[in-house]
């Protein structure tokens, strides 16, 4: 069990289920406890600066969450994988700095990362979306829940969840458009 | 064109729309989690900083106290020379260091409302706050303890310097086929070293095999036992 942060298979399944529903308390309880250890490992083994070790470990936690909800990580040697991923994050960043690849990274990132202005607009629109739509879209896009899983959880048909999702996306797009129009006027 | 504009202006296929929303919402919620976890870690560091502050305060003794401390340190040096010459002392320090080297945290509990779950939750909270006395009390109150409860109960006793009581629990656990067997074996051996039961400790440390958890440390500890 130690290689899985003390998690039994049952607890691992529960952790993934929680994450899909965007409940992160259990994940935090397990992984934040390992944060220091992983960060210390990077500092010790790679002479990483505290900030770099922190960033690499934080990126790994987020990637771990994503991989878990996508079903790309199974119960096994999670501790080893976590440390290995953190090492890769750290080494990749350092390599990029060393070979002046930052510009390239930024360019590549342009197609992957959302810029802060967009994020601000999204946050404003999201706040006006309504709880039902917020929950549904977060389950779908961040928790990677299938519509059939949501339907089962909500005790509705998959078809009605699909329609609800379409309505919510339309509403979000309308709100985003309004925010943009308002921005242009201002 | 930004993702934002693309989403609201372009005629996208459902798959493209899904991809954009996925990226935008992932960026939003990742940023939120990053901030939340950062704050939680900072809070954790804060408590460590407090401990450090207390330590620093302790070190900043007045001049008068420093004179007293110097005298005391002379006595301590004499005592240390005597103590080191006694068999088993360095092994005990090693065992104690092994216990203190990393913070041991309980991985958490399952959700629940019944009283056992409540006691378990209280025990875990106390354990992770290093309030081992309270953790022991709560673990004691669990009528039907699981393997995990027994293991952390044993650890709480060991960390609260109740080595004999810890050994009673861990000594049984190490004999049971369970996910805690290797951990129980190691901590049971540490409890014996700390009780100065060196021969028994040697037997238990020798039982830790090359593929087992803490094999290297067990070998190191074996070398320290006279």
PDB file of N, CA and C in Angstrom, chain B residues 106 123 127 132-133 135-142 145-160 162 165-166 169-170 173:
ATOM      1  N   UNK B 106      -1.616  10.015   8.459  1.00  0.00           N
ATOM      2  CA  UNK B 106      -2.645   9.037   8.135  1.00  0.00           C
ATOM      3  C   UNK B 106      -3.282   9.461   6.818  1.00  0.00           C
ATOM      4  N   UNK B 123      -9.745  10.394  15.519  1.00  0.00           N
ATOM      5  CA  UNK B 123      -8.428   9.778  15.740  1.00  0.00           C
ATOM      6  C   UNK B 123      -7.454  10.215  14.650  1.00  0.00           C
ATOM      7  N   UNK B 127      -4.162  12.382  15.000  1.00  0.00           N
ATOM      8  CA  UNK B 127      -2.892  11.777  14.559  1.00  0.00           C
ATOM      9  C   UNK B 127      -2.142  12.731  13.634  1.00  0.00           C
ATOM     10  N   UNK B 132      -0.752  12.764  19.559  1.00  0.00           N
ATOM     11  CA  UNK B 132      -0.827  11.303  19.612  1.00  0.00           C
ATOM     12  C   UNK B 132      -1.612  10.801  20.824  1.00  0.00           C
ATOM     13  N   UNK B 133      -1.551  11.579  21.912  1.00  0.00           N
ATOM     14  CA  UNK B 133      -2.288  11.179  23.115  1.00  0.00           C
ATOM     15  C   UNK B 133      -3.789  11.108  22.794  1.00  0.00           C
ATOM     16  N   UNK B 135      -5.103  10.892  19.813  1.00  0.00           N
ATOM     17  CA  UNK B 135      -5.317   9.854  18.787  1.00  0.00           C
ATOM     18  C   UNK B 135      -5.437   8.486  19.443  1.00  0.00           C
ATOM     19  N   UNK B 136      -4.552   8.222  20.415  1.00  0.00           N
ATOM     20  CA  UNK B 136      -4.583   6.930  21.116  1.00  0.00           C
ATOM     21  C   UNK B 136      -5.938   6.741  21.800  1.00  0.00           C
ATOM     22  N   UNK B 137      -6.404   7.819  22.447  1.00  0.00           N
ATOM     23  CA  UNK B 137      -7.691   7.760  23.166  1.00  0.00           C
ATOM     24  C   UNK B 137      -8.815   7.420  22.183  1.00  0.00           C
ATOM     25  N   UNK B 138      -8.796   8.059  21.024  1.00  0.00           N
ATOM     26  CA  UNK B 138      -9.867   7.817  20.050  1.00  0.00           C
ATOM     27  C   UNK B 138      -9.762   6.417  19.440  1.00  0.00           C
ATOM     28  N   UNK B 139      -8.542   6.007  19.118  1.00  0.00           N
ATOM     29  CA  UNK B 139      -8.380   4.662  18.565  1.00  0.00           C
ATOM     30  C   UNK B 139      -8.827   3.612  19.591  1.00  0.00           C
ATOM     31  N   UNK B 140      -8.523   3.879  20.866  1.00  0.00           N
ATOM     32  CA  UNK B 140      -8.941   2.965  21.945  1.00  0.00           C
ATOM     33  C   UNK B 140     -10.456   2.803  21.977  1.00  0.00           C
ATOM     34  N   UNK B 141     -11.155   3.876  21.602  1.00  0.00           N
ATOM     35  CA  UNK B 141     -12.624   3.879  21.684  1.00  0.00           C
ATOM     36  C   UNK B 141     -13.310   3.184  20.521  1.00  0.00           C
ATOM     37  N   UNK B 142     -12.548   2.866  19.483  1.00  0.00           N
ATOM     38  CA  UNK B 142     -13.176   2.196  18.330  1.00  0.00           C
ATOM     39  C   UNK B 142     -13.408   0.726  18.689  1.00  0.00           C
ATOM     40  N   UNK B 145     -11.985  -2.239  15.593  1.00  0.00           N
ATOM     41  CA  UNK B 145     -10.961  -1.565  14.770  1.00  0.00           C
ATOM     42  C   UNK B 145     -10.582  -2.356  13.520  1.00  0.00           C
ATOM     43  N   UNK B 146     -10.360  -1.646  12.450  1.00  0.00           N
ATOM     44  CA  UNK B 146      -9.899  -2.272  11.208  1.00  0.00           C
ATOM     45  C   UNK B 146      -8.382  -2.456  11.306  1.00  0.00           C
ATOM     46  N   UNK B 147      -7.822  -3.120  10.337  1.00  0.00           N
ATOM     47  CA  UNK B 147      -6.356  -3.284  10.286  1.00  0.00           C
ATOM     48  C   UNK B 147      -5.672  -1.924  10.306  1.00  0.00           C
ATOM     49  N   UNK B 148      -6.251  -1.008   9.519  1.00  0.00           N
ATOM     50  CA  UNK B 148      -5.678   0.334   9.421  1.00  0.00           C
ATOM     51  C   UNK B 148      -5.719   1.042  10.776  1.00  0.00           C
ATOM     52  N   UNK B 149      -6.857   0.909  11.470  1.00  0.00           N
ATOM     53  CA  UNK B 149      -6.976   1.522  12.804  1.00  0.00           C
ATOM     54  C   UNK B 149      -5.897   0.980  13.736  1.00  0.00           C
ATOM     55  N   UNK B 150      -5.733  -0.340  13.696  1.00  0.00           N
ATOM     56  CA  UNK B 150      -4.754  -0.968  14.607  1.00  0.00           C
ATOM     57  C   UNK B 150      -3.337  -0.511  14.288  1.00  0.00           C
ATOM     58  N   UNK B 151      -3.049  -0.407  12.984  1.00  0.00           N
ATOM     59  CA  UNK B 151      -1.707   0.012  12.590  1.00  0.00           C
ATOM     60  C   UNK B 151      -1.420   1.438  13.081  1.00  0.00           C
ATOM     61  N   UNK B 152      -2.356   2.348  12.821  1.00  0.00           N
ATOM     62  CA  UNK B 152      -2.111   3.739  13.225  1.00  0.00           C
ATOM     63  C   UNK B 152      -2.215   3.919  14.743  1.00  0.00           C
ATOM     64  N   UNK B 153      -2.983   3.057  15.383  1.00  0.00           N
ATOM     65  CA  UNK B 153      -3.023   3.062  16.839  1.00  0.00           C
ATOM     66  C   UNK B 153      -1.623   2.713  17.372  1.00  0.00           C
ATOM     67  N   UNK B 154      -1.051   1.663  16.793  1.00  0.00           N
ATOM     68  CA  UNK B 154       0.303   1.246  17.183  1.00  0.00           C
ATOM     69  C   UNK B 154       1.318   2.351  16.936  1.00  0.00           C
ATOM     70  N   UNK B 155       1.180   2.995  15.773  1.00  0.00           N
ATOM     71  CA  UNK B 155       2.117   4.084  15.443  1.00  0.00           C
ATOM     72  C   UNK B 155       1.965   5.257  16.403  1.00  0.00           C
ATOM     73  N   UNK B 156       0.698   5.577  16.725  1.00  0.00           N
ATOM     74  CA  UNK B 156       0.448   6.698  17.649  1.00  0.00           C
ATOM     75  C   UNK B 156       1.108   6.406  18.999  1.00  0.00           C
ATOM     76  N   UNK B 157       0.995   5.166  19.456  1.00  0.00           N
ATOM     77  CA  UNK B 157       1.626   4.792  20.731  1.00  0.00           C
ATOM     78  C   UNK B 157       3.154   4.925  20.637  1.00  0.00           C
ATOM     79  N   UNK B 158       3.693   4.472  19.522  1.00  0.00           N
ATOM     80  CA  UNK B 158       5.145   4.532  19.344  1.00  0.00           C
ATOM     81  C   UNK B 158       5.628   5.987  19.312  1.00  0.00           C
ATOM     82  N   UNK B 159       4.874   6.808  18.592  1.00  0.00           N
ATOM     83  CA  UNK B 159       5.259   8.219  18.479  1.00  0.00           C
ATOM     84  C   UNK B 159       5.017   8.976  19.780  1.00  0.00           C
ATOM     85  N   UNK B 160       4.192   8.394  20.641  1.00  0.00           N
ATOM     86  CA  UNK B 160       3.949   9.005  21.950  1.00  0.00           C
ATOM     87  C   UNK B 160       4.857   8.377  23.020  1.00  0.00           C
ATOM     88  N   UNK B 162       5.262   5.353  23.904  1.00  0.00           N
ATOM     89  CA  UNK B 162       4.731   4.216  24.669  1.00  0.00           C
ATOM     90  C   UNK B 162       5.118   2.959  23.890  1.00  0.00           C
ATOM     91  N   UNK B 165       3.541  -0.644  24.700  1.00  0.00           N
ATOM     92  CA  UNK B 165       2.156  -0.790  24.226  1.00  0.00           C
ATOM     93  C   UNK B 165       2.118  -0.838  22.700  1.00  0.00           C
ATOM     94  N   UNK B 166       2.967  -0.033  22.086  1.00  0.00           N
ATOM     95  CA  UNK B 166       3.035  -0.033  20.618  1.00  0.00           C
ATOM     96  C   UNK B 166       3.476  -1.401  20.120  1.00  0.00           C
ATOM     97  N   UNK B 169       0.803  -4.087  19.899  1.00  0.00           N
ATOM     98  CA  UNK B 169      -0.089  -4.033  18.730  1.00  0.00           C
ATOM     99  C   UNK B 169       0.670  -4.388  17.448  1.00  0.00           C
ATOM    100  N   UNK B 170       1.817  -3.742  17.275  1.00  0.00           N
ATOM    101  CA  UNK B 170       2.567  -3.943  16.021  1.00  0.00           C
ATOM    102  C   UNK B 170       3.117  -5.366  15.915  1.00  0.00           C
ATOM    103  N   UNK B 173       0.341  -7.378  14.548  1.00  0.00           N
ATOM    104  CA  UNK B 173       0.061  -6.984  13.149  1.00  0.00           C
ATOM    105  C   UNK B 173       1.089  -7.528  12.166  1.00  0.00           C
TER     106      UNK B 173
END
